[in-house]
mmCIF file of C-alpha atoms in Angstrom:
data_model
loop_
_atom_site.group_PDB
_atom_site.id
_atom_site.type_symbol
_atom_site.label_atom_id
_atom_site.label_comp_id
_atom_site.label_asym_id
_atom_site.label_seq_id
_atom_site.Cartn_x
_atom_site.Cartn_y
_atom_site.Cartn_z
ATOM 1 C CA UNK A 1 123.571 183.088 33.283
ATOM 2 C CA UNK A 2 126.035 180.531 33.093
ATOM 3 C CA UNK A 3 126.441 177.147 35.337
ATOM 4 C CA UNK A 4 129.263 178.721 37.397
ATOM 5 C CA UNK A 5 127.548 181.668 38.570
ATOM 6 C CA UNK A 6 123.868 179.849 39.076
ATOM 7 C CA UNK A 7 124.969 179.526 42.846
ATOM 8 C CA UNK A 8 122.175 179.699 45.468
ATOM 9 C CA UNK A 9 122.026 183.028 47.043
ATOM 10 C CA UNK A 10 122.789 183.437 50.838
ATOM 11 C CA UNK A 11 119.899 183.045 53.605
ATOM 12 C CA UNK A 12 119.067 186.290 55.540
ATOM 13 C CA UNK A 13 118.141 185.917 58.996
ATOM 14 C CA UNK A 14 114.741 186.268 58.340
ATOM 15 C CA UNK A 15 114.077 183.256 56.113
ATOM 16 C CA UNK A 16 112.943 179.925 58.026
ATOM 17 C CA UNK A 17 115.870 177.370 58.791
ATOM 18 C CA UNK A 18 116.616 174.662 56.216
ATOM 19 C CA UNK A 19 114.972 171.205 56.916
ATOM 20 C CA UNK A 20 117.487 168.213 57.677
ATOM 21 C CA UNK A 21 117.908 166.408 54.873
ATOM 22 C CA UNK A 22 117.284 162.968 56.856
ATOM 23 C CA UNK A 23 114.915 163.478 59.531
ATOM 24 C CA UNK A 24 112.457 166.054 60.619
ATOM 25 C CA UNK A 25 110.226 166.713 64.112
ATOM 26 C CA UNK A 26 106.841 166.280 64.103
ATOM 27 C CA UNK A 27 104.496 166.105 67.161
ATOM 28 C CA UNK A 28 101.319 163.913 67.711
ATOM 29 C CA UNK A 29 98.671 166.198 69.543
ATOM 30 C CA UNK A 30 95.868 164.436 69.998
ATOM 31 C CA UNK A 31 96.222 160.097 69.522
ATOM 32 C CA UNK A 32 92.528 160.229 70.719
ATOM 33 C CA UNK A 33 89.904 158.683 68.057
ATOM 34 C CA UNK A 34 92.960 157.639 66.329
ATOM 35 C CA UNK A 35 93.318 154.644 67.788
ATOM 36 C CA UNK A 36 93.184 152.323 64.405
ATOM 37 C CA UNK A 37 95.341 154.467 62.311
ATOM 38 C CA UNK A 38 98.871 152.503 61.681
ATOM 39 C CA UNK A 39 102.198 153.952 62.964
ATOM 40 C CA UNK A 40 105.095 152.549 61.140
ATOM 41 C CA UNK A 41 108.261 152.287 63.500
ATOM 42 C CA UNK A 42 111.580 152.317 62.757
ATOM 43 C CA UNK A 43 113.651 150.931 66.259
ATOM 44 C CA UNK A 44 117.272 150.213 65.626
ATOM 45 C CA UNK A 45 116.938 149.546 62.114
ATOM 46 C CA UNK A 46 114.210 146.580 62.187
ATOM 47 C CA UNK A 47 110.484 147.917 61.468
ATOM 48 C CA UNK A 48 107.620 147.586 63.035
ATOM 49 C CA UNK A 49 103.509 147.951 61.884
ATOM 50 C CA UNK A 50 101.356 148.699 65.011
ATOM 51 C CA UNK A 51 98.656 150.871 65.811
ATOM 52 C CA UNK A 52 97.903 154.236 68.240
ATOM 53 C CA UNK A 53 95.841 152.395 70.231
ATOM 54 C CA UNK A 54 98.360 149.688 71.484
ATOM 55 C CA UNK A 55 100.978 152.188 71.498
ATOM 56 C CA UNK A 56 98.897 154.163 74.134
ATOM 57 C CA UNK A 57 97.097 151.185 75.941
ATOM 58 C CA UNK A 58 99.732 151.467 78.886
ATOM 59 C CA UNK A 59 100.897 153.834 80.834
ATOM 60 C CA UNK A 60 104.693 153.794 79.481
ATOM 61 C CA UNK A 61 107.212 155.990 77.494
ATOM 62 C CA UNK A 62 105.946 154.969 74.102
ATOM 63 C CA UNK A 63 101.954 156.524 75.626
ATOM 64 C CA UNK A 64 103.617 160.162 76.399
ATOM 65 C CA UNK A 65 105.910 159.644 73.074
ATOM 66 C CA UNK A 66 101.973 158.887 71.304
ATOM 67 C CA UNK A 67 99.453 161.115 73.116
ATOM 68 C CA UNK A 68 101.877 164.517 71.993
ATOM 69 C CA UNK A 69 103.263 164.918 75.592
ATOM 70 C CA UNK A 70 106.576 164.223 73.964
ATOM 71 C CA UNK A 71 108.218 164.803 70.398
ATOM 72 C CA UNK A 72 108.596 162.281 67.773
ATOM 73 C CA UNK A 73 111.496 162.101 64.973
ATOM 74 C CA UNK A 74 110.874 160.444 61.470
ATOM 75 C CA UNK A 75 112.938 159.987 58.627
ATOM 76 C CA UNK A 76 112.318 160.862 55.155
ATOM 77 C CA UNK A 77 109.956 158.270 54.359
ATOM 78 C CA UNK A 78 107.688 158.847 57.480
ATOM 79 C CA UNK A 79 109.106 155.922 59.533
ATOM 80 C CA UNK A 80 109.290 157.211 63.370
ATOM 81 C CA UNK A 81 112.833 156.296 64.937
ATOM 82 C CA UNK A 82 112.771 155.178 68.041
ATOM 83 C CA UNK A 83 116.883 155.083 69.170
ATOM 84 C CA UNK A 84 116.856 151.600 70.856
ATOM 85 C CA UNK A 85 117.183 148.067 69.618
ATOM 86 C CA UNK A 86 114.645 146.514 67.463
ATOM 87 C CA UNK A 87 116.010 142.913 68.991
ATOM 88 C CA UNK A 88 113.213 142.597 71.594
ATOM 89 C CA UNK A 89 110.266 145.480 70.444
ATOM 90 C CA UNK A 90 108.414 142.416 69.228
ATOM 91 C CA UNK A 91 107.893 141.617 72.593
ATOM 92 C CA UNK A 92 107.018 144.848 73.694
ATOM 93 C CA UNK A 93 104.367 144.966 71.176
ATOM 94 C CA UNK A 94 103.037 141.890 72.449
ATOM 95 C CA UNK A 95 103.060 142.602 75.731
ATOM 96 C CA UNK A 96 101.277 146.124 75.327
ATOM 97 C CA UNK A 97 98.819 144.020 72.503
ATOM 98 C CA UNK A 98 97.918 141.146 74.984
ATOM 99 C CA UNK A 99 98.791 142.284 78.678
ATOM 100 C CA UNK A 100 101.413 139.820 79.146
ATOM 101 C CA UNK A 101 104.457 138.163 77.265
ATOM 102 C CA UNK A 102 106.120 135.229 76.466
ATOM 103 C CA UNK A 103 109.262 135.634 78.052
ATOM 104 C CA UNK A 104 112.487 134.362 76.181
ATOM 105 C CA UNK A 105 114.502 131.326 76.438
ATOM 106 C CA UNK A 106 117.867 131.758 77.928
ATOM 107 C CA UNK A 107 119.268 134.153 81.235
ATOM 108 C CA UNK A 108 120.580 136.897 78.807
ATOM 109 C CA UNK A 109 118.244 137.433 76.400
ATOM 110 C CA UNK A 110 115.462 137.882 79.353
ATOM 111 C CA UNK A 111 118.384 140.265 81.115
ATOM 112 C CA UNK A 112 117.796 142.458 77.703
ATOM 113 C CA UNK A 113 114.400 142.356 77.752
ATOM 114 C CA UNK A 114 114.341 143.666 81.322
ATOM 115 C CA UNK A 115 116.617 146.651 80.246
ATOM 116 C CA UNK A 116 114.440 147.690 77.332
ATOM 117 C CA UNK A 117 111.285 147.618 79.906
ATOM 118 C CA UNK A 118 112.614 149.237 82.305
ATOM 119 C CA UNK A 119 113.736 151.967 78.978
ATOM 120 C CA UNK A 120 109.809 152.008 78.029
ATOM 121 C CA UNK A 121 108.773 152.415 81.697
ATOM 122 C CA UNK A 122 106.947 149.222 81.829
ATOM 123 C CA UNK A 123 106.567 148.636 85.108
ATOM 124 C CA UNK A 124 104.290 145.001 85.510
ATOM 125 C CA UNK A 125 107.265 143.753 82.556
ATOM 126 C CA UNK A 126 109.748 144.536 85.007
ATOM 127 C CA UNK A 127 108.627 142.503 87.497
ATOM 128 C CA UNK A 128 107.679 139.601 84.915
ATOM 129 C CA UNK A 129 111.234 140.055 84.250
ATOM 130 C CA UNK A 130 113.183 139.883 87.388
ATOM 131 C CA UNK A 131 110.332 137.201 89.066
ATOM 132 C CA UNK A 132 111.585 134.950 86.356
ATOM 133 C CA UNK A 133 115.134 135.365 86.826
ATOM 134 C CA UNK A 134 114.605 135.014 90.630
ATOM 135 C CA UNK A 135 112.994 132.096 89.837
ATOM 136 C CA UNK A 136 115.542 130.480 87.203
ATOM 137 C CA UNK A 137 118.692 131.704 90.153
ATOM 138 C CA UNK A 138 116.781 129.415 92.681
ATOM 139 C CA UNK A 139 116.231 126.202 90.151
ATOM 140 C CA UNK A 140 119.629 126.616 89.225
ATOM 141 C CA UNK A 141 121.113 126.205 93.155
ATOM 142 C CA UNK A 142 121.536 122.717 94.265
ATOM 143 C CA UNK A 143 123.408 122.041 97.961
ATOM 144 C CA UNK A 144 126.173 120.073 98.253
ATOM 145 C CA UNK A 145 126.429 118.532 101.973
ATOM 146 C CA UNK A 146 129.983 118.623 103.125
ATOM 147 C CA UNK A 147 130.842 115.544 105.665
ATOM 148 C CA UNK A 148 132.267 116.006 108.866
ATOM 149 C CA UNK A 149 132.217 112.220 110.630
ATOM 150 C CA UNK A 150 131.610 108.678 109.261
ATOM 151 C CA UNK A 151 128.239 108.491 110.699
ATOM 152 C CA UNK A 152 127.172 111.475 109.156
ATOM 153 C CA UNK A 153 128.025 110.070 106.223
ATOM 154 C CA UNK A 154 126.009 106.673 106.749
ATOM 155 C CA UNK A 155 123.115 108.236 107.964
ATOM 156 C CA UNK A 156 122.997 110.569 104.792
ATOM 157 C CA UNK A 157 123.607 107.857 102.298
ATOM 158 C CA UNK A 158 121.234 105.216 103.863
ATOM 159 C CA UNK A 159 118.565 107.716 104.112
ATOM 160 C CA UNK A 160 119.045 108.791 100.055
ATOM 161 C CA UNK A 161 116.865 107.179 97.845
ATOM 162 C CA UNK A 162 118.465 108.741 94.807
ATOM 163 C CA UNK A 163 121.945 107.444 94.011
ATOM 164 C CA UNK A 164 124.907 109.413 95.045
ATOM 165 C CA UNK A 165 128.598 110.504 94.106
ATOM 166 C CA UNK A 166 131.298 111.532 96.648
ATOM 167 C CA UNK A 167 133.956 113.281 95.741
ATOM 168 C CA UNK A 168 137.104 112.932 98.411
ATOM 169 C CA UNK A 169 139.436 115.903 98.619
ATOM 170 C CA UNK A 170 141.840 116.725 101.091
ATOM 171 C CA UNK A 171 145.272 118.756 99.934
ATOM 172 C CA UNK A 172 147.449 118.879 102.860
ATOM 173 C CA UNK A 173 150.413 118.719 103.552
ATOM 174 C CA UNK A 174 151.641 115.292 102.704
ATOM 175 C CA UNK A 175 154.536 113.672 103.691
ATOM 176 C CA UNK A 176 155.453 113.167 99.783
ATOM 177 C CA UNK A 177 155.409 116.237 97.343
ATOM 178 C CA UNK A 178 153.179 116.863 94.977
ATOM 179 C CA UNK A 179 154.189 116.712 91.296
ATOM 180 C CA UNK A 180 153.613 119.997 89.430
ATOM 181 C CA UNK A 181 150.538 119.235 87.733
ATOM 182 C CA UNK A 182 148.655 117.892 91.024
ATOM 183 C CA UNK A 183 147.350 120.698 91.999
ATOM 184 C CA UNK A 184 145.813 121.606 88.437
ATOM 185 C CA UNK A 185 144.384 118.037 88.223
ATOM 186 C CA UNK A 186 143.125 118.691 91.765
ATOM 187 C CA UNK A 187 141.260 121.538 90.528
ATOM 188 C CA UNK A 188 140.454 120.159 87.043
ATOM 189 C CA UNK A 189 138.477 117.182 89.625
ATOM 190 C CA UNK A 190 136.615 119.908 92.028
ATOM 191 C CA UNK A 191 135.492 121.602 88.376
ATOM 192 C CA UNK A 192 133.973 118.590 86.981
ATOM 193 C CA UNK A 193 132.017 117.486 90.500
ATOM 194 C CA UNK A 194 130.672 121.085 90.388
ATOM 195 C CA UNK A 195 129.508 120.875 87.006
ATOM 196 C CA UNK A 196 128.217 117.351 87.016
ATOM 197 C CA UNK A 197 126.204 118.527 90.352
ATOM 198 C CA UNK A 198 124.601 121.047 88.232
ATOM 199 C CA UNK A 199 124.184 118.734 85.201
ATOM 200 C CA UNK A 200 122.541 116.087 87.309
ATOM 201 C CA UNK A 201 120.851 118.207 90.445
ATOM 202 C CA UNK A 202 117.541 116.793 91.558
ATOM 203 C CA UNK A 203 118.335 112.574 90.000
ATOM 204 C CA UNK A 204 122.160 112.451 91.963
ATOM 205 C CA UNK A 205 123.192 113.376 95.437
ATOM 206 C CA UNK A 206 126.189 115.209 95.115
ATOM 207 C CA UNK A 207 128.287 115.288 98.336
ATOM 208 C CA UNK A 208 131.574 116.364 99.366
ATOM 209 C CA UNK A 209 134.229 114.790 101.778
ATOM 210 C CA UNK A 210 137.279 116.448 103.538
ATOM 211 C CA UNK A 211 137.996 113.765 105.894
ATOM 212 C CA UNK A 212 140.516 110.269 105.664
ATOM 213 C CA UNK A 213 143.663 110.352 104.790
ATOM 214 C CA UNK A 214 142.702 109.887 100.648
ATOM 215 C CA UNK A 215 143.448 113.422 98.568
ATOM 216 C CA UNK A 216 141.007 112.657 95.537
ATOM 217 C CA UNK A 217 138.883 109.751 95.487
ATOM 218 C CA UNK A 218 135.323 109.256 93.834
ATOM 219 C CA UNK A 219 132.560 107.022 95.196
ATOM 220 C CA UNK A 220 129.417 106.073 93.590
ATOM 221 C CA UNK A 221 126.358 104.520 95.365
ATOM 222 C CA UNK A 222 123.375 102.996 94.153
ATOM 223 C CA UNK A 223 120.246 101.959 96.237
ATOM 224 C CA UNK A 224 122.359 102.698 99.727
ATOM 225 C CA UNK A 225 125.533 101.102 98.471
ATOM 226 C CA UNK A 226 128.538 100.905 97.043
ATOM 227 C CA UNK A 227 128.505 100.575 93.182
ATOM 228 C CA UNK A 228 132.753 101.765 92.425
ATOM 229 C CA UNK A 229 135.433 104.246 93.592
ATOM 230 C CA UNK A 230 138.004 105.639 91.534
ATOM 231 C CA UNK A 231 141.141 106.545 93.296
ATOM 232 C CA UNK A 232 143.177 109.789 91.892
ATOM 233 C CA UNK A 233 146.163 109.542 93.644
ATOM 234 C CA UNK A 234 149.551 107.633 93.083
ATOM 235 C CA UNK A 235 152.578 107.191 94.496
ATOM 236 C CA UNK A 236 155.205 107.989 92.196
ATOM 237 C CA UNK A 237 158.896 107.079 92.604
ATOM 238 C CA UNK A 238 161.405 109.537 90.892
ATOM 239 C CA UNK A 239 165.198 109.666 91.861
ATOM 240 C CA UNK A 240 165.746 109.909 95.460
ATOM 241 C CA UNK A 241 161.941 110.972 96.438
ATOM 242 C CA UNK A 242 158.721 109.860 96.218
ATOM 243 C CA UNK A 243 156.192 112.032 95.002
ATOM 244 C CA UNK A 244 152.679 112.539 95.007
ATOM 245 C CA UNK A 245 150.632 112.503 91.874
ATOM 246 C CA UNK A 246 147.034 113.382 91.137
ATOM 247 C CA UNK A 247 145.251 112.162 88.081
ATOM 248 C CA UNK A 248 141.728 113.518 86.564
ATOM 249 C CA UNK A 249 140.222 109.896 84.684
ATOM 250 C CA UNK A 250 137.397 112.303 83.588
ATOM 251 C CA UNK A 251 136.156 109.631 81.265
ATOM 252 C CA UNK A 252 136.029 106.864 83.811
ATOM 253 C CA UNK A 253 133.903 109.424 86.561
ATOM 254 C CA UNK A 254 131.861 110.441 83.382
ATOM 255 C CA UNK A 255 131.084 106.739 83.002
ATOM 256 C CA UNK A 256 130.896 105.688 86.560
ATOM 257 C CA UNK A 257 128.224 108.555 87.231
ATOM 258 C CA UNK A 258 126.053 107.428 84.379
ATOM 259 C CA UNK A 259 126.057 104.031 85.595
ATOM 260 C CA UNK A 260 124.713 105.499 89.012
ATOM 261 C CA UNK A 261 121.509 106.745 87.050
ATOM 262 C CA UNK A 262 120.791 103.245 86.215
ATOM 263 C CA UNK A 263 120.057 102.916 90.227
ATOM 264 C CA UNK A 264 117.111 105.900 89.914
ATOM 265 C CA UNK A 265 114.268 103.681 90.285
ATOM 266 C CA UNK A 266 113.808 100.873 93.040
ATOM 267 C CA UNK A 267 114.256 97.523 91.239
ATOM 268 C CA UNK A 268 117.898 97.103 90.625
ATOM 269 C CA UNK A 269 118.343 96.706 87.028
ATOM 270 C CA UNK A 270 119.319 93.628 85.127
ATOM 271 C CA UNK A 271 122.343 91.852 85.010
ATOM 272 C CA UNK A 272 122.114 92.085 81.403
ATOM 273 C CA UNK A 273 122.004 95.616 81.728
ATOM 274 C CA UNK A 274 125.251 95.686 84.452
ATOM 275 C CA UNK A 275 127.504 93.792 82.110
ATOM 276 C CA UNK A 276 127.014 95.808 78.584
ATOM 277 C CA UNK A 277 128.072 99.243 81.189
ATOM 278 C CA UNK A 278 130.840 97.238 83.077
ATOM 279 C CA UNK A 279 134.387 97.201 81.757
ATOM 280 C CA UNK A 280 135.713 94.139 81.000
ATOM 281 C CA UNK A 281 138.733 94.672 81.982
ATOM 282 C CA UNK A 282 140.770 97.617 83.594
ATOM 283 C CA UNK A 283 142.073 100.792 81.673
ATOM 284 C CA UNK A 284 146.184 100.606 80.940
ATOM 285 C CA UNK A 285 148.377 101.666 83.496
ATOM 286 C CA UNK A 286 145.544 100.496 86.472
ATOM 287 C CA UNK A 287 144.852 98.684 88.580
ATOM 288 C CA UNK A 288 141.374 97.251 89.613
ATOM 289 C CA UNK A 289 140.302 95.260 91.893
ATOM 290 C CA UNK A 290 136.461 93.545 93.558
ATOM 291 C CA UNK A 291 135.686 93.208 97.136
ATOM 292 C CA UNK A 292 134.115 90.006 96.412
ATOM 293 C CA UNK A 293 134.375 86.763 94.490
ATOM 294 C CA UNK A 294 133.409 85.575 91.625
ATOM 295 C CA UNK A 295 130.517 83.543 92.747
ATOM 296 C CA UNK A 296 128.850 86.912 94.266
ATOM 297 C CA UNK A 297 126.117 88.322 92.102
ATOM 298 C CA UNK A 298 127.025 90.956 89.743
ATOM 299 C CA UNK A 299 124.892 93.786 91.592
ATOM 300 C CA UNK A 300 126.848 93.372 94.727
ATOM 301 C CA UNK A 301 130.476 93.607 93.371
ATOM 302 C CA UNK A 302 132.539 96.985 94.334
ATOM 303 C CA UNK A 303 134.216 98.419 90.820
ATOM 304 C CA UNK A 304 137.423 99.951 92.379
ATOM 305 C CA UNK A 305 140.276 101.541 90.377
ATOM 306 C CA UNK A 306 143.073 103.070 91.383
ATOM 307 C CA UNK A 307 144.791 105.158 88.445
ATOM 308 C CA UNK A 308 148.959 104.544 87.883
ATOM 309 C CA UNK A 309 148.802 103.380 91.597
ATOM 310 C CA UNK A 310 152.333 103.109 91.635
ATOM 311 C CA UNK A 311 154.644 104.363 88.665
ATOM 312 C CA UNK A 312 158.560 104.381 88.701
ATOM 313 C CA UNK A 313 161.396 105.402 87.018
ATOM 314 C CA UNK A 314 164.076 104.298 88.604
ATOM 315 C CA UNK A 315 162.612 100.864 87.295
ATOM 316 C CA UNK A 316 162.815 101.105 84.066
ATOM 317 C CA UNK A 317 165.685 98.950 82.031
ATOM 318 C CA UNK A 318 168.751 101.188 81.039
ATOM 319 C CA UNK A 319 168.326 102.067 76.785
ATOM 320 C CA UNK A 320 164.677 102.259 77.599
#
């Protein structure tokens, strides 16, 4: 007969079905006294080696998929697919191996290990799981006091024996406008005293202040007192109005709150140590300023700056 007509002749209804090329069913009956023979898993692509006997220790999906209560698929080569992914089955293993797991590092990949436990019906990884999420949510929360009177205020810092950053903010309606990045740079200066609260919760007290007249000023205090303050605001003179501007110095609060760490512990550090993390002089286009005089000991001078305190236009030579 010749290679055309060598065709394979049509199936009647009574011959058995044809077998997928790629996978076929088979069925594990009776996983008892088999508990050393190795399973070779397939989950998502990655492969795992284990045994019957950890696969069936616990009471979970992968014991009913196991001990024949439910069907199993392999592929061609034997390897059982499991339709999940392979990223965290490691841990499963483990956890069915040794009773307990070593959970991992980082919010989301413990979020996907919950999912595939709850998948696998492993109830005691669960609440591993979601106790140490609890737990990371609660670490994670720090309180920020808000001050409502001066003597709150006192009381709160004199009673801190960590040192402490205030952040100032007050946007009302001033009698001045606002130039049209203030309010981003207003925002941009809430954002970094939220993040630096975070950052630093448990060595800094963080606290807020909605009170005075100022619209965004930093303090820093060290040991109960005053260490600097940077000012936001300016007054800036355009043509025929005064405006109000807000600035975000996020270097010089980045610096100014590391220098309040030096204050952590109860002798007050060196003078030594005060100059090499004390400007020498101020930034361009500020203006700075001590309380006290020069023959005052370093530790007890005030750093205060006030950014472009007052900038005009109207000023400026005509060509220029």
């Amino acid at each position: 007969m010749s290679g055309a007509g060598a065709l394979h002749a049509p199936t009647s209804l009574d011959d058995p079905p044809l077998a997928c090329p790629k996978t076929k069913t088979c069925t594990y009956r009776s996983a008892v006294g088999l508990g050393n023979k190795y399973v070779r898993l397939n989950v998502g692509g990655t492969l795992f080696y284990t045994t019957l006997q950890v696969l069936t220790r616990q009471e979970s999906m992968l014991k009913a998929m196991f001990s024949g209560q439910q069907e199993v698929f392999t592929d061609r080569e034997g390897w059982i697919l499991i339709d999940r992914s392979g990223k965290h089955f490691g841990s499963i293993l483990g956890y069915l191996r040794e009773g307990t797991a070593t959970l991992p590092k980082g919010h989301q990949a413990v979020l996907e290990l919950l999912a595939e436990a709850k998948f696998y019906l492993l109830q005691d990884l669960v609440e591993l799981c979601q106790n140490s999420l609890q737990e990371n949510e609660e670490q994670a929360q720090c309180v920020i006091p808000v001050i409502t009177s001066v003597k709150e205020e006192e009381r709160l810092i004199e009673a801190c024996t960590k040192p402490v950053v205030k952040l100032v903010y007050n946007r009302s309606n001033n009698k001045y406008s606002y130039t049209s990045n203030s309010d981003d740079n207003l925002l941009k200066n809430i954002e970094l005293f939220d993040r630096l609260s975070m950052r630093y919760n448990g060595r800094i007290l963080f606290i807020k202040d909605v009170i005075g007249d100022e619209i965004c000023c930093w303090s820093f205090y060290g040991q109960s007192r005053k260490l600097a303050e940077v000012c936001c605001t300016s007054i800036l003179y355009a043509t025929e109005k005064k405006q109000t501007k807000v600035e975000f110095p996020d270097a010089r609060i980045y610096e100014e709150t590391l220098n309040t760490l030096l204050y952590e512990t109860a002798p007050a550090p060196d003078h030594t140590l005060l100059e090499a993390t004390r400007r020498s002089h101020a930034p361009c286009g500020s203006q700075s300023e001590e309380d006290d005089g020069p023959g005052v000991e370093l530790r007890e001078r005030v750093r205060r700056t006030h950014v472009k305190r007052y900038s005009t236009y109207d000023d400026r030579p005509l060509g220029h």
